[in-house]
Coordinates of C-alpha atoms in Angstrom, one line a residue:
X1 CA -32.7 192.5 -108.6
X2 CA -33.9 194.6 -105.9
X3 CA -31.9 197.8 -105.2
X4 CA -31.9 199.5 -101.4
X5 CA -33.3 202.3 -100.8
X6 CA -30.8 205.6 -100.8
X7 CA -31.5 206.8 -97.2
X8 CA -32.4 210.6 -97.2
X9 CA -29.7 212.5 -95.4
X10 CA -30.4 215.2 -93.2
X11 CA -32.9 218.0 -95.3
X12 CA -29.8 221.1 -93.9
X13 CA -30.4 224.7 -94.4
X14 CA -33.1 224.8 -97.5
X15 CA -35.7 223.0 -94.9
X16 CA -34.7 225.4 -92.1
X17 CA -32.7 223.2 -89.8
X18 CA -29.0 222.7 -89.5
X19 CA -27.4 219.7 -90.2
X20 CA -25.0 218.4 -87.0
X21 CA -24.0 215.1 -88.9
X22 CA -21.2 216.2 -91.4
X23 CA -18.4 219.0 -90.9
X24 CA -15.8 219.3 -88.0
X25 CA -17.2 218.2 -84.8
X26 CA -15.6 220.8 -82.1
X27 CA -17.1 223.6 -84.6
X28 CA -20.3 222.3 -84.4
X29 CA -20.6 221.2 -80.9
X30 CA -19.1 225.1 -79.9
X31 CA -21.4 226.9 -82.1
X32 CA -24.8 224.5 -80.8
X33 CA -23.4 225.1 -77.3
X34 CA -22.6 228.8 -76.9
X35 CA -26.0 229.5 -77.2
X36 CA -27.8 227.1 -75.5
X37 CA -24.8 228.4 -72.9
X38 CA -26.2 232.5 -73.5
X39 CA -30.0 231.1 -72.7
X40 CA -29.3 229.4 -69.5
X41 CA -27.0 232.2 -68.2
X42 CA -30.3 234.9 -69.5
X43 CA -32.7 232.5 -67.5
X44 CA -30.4 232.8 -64.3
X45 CA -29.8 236.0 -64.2
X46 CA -33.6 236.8 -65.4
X47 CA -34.2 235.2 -61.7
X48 CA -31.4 236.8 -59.9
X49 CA -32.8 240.6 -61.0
X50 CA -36.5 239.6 -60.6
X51 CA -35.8 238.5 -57.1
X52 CA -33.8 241.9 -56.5
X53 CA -37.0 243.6 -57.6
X54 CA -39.5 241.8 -55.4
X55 CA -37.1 241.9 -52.7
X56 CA -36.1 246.0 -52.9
X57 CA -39.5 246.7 -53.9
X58 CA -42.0 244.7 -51.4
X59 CA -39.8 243.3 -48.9
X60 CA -38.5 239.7 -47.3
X61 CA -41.9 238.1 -46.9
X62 CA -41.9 238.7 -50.5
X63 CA -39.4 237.1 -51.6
X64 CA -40.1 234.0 -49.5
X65 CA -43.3 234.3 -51.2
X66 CA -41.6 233.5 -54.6
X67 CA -39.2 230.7 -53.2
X68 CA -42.4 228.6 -52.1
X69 CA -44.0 229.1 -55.2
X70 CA -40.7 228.2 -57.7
X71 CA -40.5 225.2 -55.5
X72 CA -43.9 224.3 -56.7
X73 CA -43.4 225.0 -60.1
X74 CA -40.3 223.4 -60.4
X75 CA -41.7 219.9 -59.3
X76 CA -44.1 220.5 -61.9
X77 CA -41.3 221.8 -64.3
X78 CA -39.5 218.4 -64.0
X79 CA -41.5 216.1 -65.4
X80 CA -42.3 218.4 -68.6
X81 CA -39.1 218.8 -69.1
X82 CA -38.4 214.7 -69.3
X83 CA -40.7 214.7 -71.5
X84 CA -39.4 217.1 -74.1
X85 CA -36.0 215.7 -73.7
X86 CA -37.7 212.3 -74.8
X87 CA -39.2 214.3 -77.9
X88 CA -36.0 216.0 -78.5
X89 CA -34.3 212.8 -79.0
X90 CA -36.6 211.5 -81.2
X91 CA -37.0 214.5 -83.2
X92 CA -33.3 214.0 -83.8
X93 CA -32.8 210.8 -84.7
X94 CA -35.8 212.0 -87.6
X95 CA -33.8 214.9 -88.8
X96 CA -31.3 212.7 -89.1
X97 CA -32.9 210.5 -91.0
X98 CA -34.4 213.0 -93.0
X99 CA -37.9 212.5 -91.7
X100 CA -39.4 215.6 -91.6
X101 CA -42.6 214.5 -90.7
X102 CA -41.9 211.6 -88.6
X103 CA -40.3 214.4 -86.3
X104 CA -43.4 216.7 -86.8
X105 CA -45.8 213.8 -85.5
X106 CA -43.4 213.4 -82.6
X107 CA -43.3 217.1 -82.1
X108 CA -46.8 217.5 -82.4
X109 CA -47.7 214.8 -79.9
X110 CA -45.1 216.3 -77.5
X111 CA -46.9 219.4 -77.8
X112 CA -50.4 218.1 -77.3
X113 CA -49.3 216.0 -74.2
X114 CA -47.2 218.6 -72.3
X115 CA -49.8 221.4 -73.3
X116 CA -52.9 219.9 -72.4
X117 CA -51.1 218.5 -69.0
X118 CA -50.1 221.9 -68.2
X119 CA -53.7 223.5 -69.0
X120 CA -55.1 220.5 -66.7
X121 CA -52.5 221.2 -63.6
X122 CA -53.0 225.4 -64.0
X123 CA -56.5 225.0 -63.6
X124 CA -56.6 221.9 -60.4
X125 CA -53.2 224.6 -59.6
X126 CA -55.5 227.8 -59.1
X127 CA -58.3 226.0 -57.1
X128 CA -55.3 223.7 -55.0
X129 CA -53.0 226.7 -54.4
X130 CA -53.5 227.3 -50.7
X131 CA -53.4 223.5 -49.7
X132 CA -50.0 223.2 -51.6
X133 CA -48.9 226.0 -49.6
X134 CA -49.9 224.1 -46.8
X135 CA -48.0 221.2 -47.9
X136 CA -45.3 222.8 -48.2
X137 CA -45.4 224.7 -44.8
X138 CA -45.2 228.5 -46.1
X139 CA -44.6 230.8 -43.2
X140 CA -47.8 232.5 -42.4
X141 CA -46.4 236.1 -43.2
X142 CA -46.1 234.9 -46.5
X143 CA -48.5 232.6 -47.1
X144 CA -51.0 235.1 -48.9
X145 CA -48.1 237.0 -50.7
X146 CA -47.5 233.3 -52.0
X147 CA -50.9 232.5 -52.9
X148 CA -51.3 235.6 -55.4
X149 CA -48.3 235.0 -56.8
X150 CA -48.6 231.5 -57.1
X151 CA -52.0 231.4 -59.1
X152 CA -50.9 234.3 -61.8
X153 CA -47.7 231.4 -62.6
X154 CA -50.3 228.8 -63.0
X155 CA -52.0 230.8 -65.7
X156 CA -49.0 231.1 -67.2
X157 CA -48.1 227.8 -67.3
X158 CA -49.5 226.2 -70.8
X159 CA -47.9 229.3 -72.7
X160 CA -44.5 228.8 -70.7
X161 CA -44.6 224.7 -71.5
X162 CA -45.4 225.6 -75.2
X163 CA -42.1 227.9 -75.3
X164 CA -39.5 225.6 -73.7
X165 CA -41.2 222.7 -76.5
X166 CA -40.9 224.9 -78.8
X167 CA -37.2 225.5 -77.5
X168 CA -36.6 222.0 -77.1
X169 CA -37.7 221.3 -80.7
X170 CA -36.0 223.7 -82.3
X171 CA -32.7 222.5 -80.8
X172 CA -33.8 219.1 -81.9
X173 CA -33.2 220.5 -85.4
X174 CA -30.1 221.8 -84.4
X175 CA -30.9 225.3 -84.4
X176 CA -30.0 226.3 -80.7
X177 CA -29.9 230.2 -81.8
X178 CA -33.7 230.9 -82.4
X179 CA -34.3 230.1 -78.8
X180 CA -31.4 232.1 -77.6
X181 CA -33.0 235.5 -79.1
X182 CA -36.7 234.6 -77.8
X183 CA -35.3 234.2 -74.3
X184 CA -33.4 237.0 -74.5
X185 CA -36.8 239.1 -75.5
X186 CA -38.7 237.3 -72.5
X187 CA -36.2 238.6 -70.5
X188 CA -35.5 241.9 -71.5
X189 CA -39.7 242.4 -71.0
X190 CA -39.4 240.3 -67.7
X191 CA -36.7 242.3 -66.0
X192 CA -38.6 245.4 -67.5
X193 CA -42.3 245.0 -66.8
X194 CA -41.3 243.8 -62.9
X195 CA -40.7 247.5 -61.2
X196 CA -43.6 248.6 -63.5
X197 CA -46.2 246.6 -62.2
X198 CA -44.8 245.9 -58.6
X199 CA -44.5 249.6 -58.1
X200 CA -47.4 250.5 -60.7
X201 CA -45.0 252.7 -62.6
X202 CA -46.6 255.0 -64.6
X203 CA -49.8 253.9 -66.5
X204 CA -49.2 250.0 -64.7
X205 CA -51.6 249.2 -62.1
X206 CA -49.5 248.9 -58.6
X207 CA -50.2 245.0 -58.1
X208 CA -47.4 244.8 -55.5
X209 CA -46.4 240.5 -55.7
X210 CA -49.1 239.8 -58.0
X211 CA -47.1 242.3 -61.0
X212 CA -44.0 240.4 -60.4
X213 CA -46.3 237.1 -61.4
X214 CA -48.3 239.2 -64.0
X215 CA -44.7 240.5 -65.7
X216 CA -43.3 237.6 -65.5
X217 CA -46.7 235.9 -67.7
X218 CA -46.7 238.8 -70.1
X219 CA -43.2 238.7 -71.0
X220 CA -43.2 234.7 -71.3
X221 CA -46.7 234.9 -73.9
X222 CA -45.3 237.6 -75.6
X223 CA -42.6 236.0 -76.3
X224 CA -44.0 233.0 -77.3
X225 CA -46.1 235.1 -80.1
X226 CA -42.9 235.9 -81.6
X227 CA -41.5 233.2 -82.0
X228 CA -44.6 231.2 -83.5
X229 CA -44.4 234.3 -85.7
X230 CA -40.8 233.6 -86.8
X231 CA -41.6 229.9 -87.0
X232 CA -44.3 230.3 -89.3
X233 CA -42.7 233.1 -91.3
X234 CA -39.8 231.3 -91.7
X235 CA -41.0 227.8 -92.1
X236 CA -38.7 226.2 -90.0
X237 CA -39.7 222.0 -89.8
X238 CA -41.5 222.3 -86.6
X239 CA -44.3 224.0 -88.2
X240 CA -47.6 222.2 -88.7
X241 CA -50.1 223.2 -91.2
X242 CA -53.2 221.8 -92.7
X243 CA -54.1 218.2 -91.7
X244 CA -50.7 218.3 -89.8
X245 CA -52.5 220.2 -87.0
X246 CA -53.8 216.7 -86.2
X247 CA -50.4 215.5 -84.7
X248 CA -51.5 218.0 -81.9
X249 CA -53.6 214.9 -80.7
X250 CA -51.0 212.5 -78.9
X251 CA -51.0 209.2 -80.7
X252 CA -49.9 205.8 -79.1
X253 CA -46.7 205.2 -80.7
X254 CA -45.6 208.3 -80.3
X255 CA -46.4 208.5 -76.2
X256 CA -44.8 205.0 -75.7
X257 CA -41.3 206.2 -76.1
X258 CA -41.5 210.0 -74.9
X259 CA -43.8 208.8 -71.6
X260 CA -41.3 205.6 -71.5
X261 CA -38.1 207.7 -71.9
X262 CA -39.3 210.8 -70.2
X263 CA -40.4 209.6 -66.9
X264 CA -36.5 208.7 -65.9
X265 CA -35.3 211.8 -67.1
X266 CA -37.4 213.9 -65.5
X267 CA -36.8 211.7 -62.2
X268 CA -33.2 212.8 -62.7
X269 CA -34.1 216.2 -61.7
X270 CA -36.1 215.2 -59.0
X271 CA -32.9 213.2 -57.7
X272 CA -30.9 216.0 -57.9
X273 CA -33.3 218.2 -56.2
X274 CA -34.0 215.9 -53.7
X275 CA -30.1 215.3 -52.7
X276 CA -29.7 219.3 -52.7
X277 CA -32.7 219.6 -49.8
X278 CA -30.7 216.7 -47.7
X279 CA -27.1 218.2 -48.0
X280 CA -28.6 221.4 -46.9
X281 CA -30.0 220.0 -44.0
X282 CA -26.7 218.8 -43.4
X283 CA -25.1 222.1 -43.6
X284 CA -28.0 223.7 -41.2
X285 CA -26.7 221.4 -38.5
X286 CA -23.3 222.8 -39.0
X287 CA -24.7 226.4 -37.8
X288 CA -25.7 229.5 -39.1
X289 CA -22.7 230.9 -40.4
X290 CA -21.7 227.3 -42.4
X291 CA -25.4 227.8 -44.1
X292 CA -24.5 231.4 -45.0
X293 CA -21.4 230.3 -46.6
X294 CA -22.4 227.4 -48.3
X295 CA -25.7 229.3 -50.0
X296 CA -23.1 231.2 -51.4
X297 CA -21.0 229.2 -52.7
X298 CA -24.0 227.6 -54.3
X299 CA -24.9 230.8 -56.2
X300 CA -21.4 230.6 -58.2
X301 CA -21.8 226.6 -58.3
X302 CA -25.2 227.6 -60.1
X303 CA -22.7 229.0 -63.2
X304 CA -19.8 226.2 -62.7
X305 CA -22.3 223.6 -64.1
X306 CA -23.8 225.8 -66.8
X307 CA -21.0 225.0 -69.4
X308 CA -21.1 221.2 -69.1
X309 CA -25.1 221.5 -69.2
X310 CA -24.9 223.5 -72.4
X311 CA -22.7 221.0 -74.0
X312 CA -24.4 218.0 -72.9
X313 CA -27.5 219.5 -74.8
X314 CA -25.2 219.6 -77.7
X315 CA -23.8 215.9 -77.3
X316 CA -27.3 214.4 -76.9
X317 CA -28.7 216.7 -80.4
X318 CA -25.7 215.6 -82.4
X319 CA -25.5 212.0 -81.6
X320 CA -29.2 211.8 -82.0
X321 CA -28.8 213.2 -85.4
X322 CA -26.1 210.6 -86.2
X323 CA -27.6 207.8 -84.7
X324 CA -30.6 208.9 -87.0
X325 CA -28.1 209.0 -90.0
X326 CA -26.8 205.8 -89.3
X327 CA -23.4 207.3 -88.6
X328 CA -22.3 205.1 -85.3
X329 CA -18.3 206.2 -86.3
X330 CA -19.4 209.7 -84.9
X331 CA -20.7 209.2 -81.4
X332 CA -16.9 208.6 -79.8
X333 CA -16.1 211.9 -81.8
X334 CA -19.1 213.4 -80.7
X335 CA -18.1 212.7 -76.8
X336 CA -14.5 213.0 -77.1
X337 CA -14.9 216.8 -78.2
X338 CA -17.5 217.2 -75.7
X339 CA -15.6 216.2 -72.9
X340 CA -12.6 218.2 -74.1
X341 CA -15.1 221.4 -74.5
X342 CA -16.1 220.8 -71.1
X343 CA -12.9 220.4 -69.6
X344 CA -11.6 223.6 -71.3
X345 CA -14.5 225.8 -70.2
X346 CA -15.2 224.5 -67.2
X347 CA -11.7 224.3 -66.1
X348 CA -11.4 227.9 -66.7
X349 CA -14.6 229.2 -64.7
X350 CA -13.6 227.2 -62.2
X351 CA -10.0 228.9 -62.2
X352 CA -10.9 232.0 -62.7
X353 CA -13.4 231.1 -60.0
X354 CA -11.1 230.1 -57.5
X355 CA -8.8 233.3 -58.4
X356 CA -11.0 235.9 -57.6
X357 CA -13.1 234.0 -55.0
X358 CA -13.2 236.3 -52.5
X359 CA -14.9 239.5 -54.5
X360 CA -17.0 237.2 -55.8
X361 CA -18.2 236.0 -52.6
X362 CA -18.5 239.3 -51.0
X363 CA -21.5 240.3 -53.2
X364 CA -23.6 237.9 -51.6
X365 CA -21.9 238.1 -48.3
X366 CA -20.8 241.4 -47.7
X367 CA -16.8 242.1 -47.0
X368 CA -16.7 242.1 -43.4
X369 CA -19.0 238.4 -43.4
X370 CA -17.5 235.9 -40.9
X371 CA -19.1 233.4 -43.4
X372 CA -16.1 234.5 -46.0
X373 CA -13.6 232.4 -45.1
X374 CA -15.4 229.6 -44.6
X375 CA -17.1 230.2 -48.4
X376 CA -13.3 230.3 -49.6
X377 CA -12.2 227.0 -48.0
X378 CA -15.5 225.6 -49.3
X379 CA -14.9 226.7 -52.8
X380 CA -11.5 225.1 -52.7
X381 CA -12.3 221.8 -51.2
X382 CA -15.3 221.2 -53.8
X383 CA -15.2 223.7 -56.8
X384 CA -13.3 221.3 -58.9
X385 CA -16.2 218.8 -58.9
X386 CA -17.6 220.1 -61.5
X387 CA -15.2 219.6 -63.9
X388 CA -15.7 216.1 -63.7
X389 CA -19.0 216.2 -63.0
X390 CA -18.8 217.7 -66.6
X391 CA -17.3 214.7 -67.8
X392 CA -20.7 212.5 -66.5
X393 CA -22.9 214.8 -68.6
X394 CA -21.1 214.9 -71.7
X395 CA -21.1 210.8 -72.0
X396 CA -24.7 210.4 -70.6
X397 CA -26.0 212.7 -73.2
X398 CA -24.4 211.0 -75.9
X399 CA -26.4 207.6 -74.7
X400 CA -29.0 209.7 -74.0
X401 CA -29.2 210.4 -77.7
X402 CA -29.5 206.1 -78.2
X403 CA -32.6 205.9 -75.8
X404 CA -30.2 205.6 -72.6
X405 CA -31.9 207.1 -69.5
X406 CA -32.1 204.5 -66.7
X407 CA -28.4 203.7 -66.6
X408 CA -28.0 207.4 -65.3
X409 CA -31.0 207.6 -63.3
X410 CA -29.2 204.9 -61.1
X411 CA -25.9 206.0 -61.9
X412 CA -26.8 210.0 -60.6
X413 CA -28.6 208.0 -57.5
X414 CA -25.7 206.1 -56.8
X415 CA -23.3 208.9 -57.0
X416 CA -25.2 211.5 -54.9
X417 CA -26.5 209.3 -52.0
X418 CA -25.5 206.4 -51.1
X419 CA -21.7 207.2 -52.6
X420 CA -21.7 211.2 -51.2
X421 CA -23.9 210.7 -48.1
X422 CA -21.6 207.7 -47.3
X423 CA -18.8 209.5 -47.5
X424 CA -19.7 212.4 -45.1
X425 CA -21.1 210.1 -42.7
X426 CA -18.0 207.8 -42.5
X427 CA -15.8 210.6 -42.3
X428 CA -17.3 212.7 -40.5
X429 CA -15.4 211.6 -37.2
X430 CA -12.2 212.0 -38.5
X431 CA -12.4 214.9 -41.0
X432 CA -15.1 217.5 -39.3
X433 CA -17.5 219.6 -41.7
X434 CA -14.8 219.2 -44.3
X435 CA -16.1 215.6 -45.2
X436 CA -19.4 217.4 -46.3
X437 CA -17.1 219.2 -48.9
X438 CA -15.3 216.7 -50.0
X439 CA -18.1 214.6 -50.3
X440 CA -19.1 216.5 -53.8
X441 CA -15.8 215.7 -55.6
X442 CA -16.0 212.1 -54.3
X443 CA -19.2 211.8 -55.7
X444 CA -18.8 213.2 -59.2
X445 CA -15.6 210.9 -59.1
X446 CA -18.5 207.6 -58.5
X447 CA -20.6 209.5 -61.3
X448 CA -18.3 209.7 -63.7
X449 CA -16.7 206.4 -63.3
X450 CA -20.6 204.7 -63.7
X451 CA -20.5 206.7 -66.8
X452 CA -17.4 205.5 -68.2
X453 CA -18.7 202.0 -67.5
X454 CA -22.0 202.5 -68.9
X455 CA -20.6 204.1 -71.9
X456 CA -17.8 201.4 -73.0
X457 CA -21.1 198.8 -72.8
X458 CA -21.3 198.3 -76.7
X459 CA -25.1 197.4 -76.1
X460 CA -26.4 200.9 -76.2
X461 CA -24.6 201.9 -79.5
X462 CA -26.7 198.8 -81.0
X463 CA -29.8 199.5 -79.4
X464 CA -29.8 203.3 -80.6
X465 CA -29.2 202.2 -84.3
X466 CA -32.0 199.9 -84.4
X467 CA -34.5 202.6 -83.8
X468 CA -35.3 203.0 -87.4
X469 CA -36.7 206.4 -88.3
X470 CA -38.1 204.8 -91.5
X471 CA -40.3 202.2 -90.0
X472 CA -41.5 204.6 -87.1
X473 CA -42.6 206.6 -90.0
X474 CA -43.8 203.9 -92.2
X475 CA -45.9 202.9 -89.4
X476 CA -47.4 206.7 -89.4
X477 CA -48.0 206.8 -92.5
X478 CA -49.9 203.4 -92.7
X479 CA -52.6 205.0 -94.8
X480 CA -50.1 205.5 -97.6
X481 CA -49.1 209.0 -97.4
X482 CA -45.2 209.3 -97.8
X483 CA -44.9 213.5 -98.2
X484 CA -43.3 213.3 -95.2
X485 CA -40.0 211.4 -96.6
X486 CA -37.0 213.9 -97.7
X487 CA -35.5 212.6 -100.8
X488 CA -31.7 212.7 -101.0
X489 CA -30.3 215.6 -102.8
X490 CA -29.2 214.2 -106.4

């Protein structure tokens, strides 16, 4: 008689990546999230300085250099970042499995793909600059401040897509710390090197816009040195060595599912972009002083949904290790702790938000601001949303974790136009600019009720489990070679 195979359990600390399927849930989601928290906050407020710098240092035309470029690069951003979600969940449901290199031909692949896009679009991205600029209608004052600035991001670009894989990766593993203290170096230099070359402090050349590009390049490929370095040094699973160098070339298998999966999620940001542009179109029409108020209530908003983002990222690395583990009893842990992390920490900020509203508001508005008020009574009406909208995230990157994307492409569409644009426009006539307000709770309320839905739907549970690690890796390793299986501890 035939016995089954003991499946490999996840390879923990001894192969350099931490085990998110055993031990208390809460613990483990809290100590993923805070960092993966830490980064995002770094990244934010790396943007907020730099655009102080440009801005003291060079002047408005500057800075409306930078905003037409980011808007570029963001677009660009998006569909990367789909794609290294896709990988990420893979990568998981490997470690979980205890198939190290199943997750390092999935890595690799990711790599190649994402890479080699990003060295295609920099170069078509130097020589296309000025027509996108064009495209985009950049004011002629700041057109050639744009362009300069513009061309030194897209030579950054295939170092700055290698990073956030590498990132991406190494939370995949469930190691969300290593990328924490690499952004916080890219920052540190970013924030430094600005002034230095912008002003050409010292032995810097003064390259005016162009050093705010050129810091920001220098800081992101230094930083990406280092943590190959530690990589490397340390061994960690994403490393590939040797003949592994070959997963580097994106293989069919492997592009089927992150192309197939990544492509929604990256539409997700697009969606959400896309609504943003058409509620502040909105807001324009309400006058100038609405558009002042609502842009800064935006900036706080920016940190409201930083919490729930952070512990989504968890939710969707730890039910991607369980699913790959063939631990199903966890996922309802998984997303009840998330959603109780969420509304803990999000409730908080947004208390604490709401408390001191006002000298908050005043940094970006100035005290004596006739936009003030209207800020506060904005904050009030549609701060809160984001405690819910919390709630959305936390189940969705739970399915994500089972292969789930479409169900919130349509559920995030829903919820932001057809569910918050309906709103304002039907009640509009009866409720003024306060039906654009209250349009954002109603439509995290339609968000989070889709999600509820979509998440009692047993269907996704089964379709996660049947993605077997073991045969996507028996299918790699067709020519026999099985190095890449962890055998159980015994």
């Amino acid at each position: 008689m035939t016995t089954a195979p003991t499946r490999p359990g996840p390879p923990g600390a001894r192969h350099g990546m931490r085990d998110l399927t055993s031990g208390p849930v809460m613990r483990t989601m809290l100590a993923f999230s805070v960092p993966t928290l830490a980064s995002n906050l770094l990244q934010s407020l790396n943007g907020t300085i730099n655009s102080i710098w440009v801005g003291r240092l060079i002047g408005t035309s500057a800075l409306a250099a930078t905003v037409n470029a980011n808007m570029v690069m963001f677009l660009i951003f998006a569909a990367v970042f789909g794609f290294g979600m896709a990988a990420t969940v893979r990568m998981g449901q490997a470690f979980g499995a205890g198939q190290i290199d199943q997750a390092r031909r999935t890595f690799g692949s990711a790599v190649g793909l994402c890479v080699g896009l990003a060295a295609i679009v920099a170069v078509l991205g130097w020589l296309l600059a000025p027509q996108l600029l064009d495209l985009l209608g950049t004011p002629g004052e700041s057109r050639a401040l744009a362009l300069a600035y513009l061309r030194i991001i897209f030579v950054a670009m295939p170092g700055g897509m290698l990073t956030i894989m590498l990132a991406m990766g190494l939370r995949g593993a469930g190691d969300s710390k290593t990328p924490f203290y690499f952004m916080a170096l890219s920052v540190v230099l970013d924030v430094t090197l600005n002034p230095l070359f912008i002003a050409g402090i010292g032995p810097f050349p003064r390259l005016g816009i162009a050093g705010a590009a050129t810091a920001t390049a220098l800081a992101n490929y230094l930083s990406l040195i280092g943590l190959l370095t530690f990589v490397y040094a340390r061994d960690l699973p994403l490393r590939l060595r040797g003949t592994e160098l070959g997963y580097l070339l994106p293989r069919r298998s492997e592009l089927g599912y992150i192309v197939g999966k990544g492509i929604p999620m990256g539409a997700q940001m697009l969606l959400a972009s896309s609504a943003g542009i058409a509620v502040i179109g909105i807001v324009n029409r309400e006058g100038l002083i609405a558009t002042a108020a609502y842009g800064a209530a935006m900036q706080l908003w920016t940190y409201l949904q930083m919490p729930a983002m952070a512990i989504g990222a968890a939710a969707s690395a730890m039910g991607a290790q369980a699913i790959g583990a063939h631990k199903p009893e966890r996922l309802d842990q998984i997303s009840r702790a998330g959603i109780i992390a969420n509304l803990l920490i999000t409730g908080a900020l947004t208390a604490l938000l709401l408390i001191f509203d006002r000298a908050a508001l005043v940094l970006f508005l100035g005290p004596d601001s006739p936009a003030v008020p209207l800020a506060r009574h904005i904050q009030f009406l549609a701060s809160w949303s984001f405690i819910i909208f919390g709630v959305t995230i936390v189940l969705f990157g739970t399915m994500r974790a089972g292969g789930v994307v479409w169900a919130q492409l349509i559920a995030l569409g829903l919820s932001l136009f057809p569910a918050r644009l309906g709103f304002y426009y039907l009640l509009r006539p009866a409720l003024g600019a306060d039906a654009l307000w209250l349009a954002f709770p109603f439509g995290s309320l339609v968000a989070a009720a889709l999600a509820i839905v979509s998440y009692r739907r047993k269907g996704w549970r089964e379709k996660g489990l049947a993605i077997s690690p073991e045969r996507a890796a028996e299918a790699a390793h067709a020519d026999g070679d099985t190095a890449g299986r962890v055998k159980p501890d015994l």
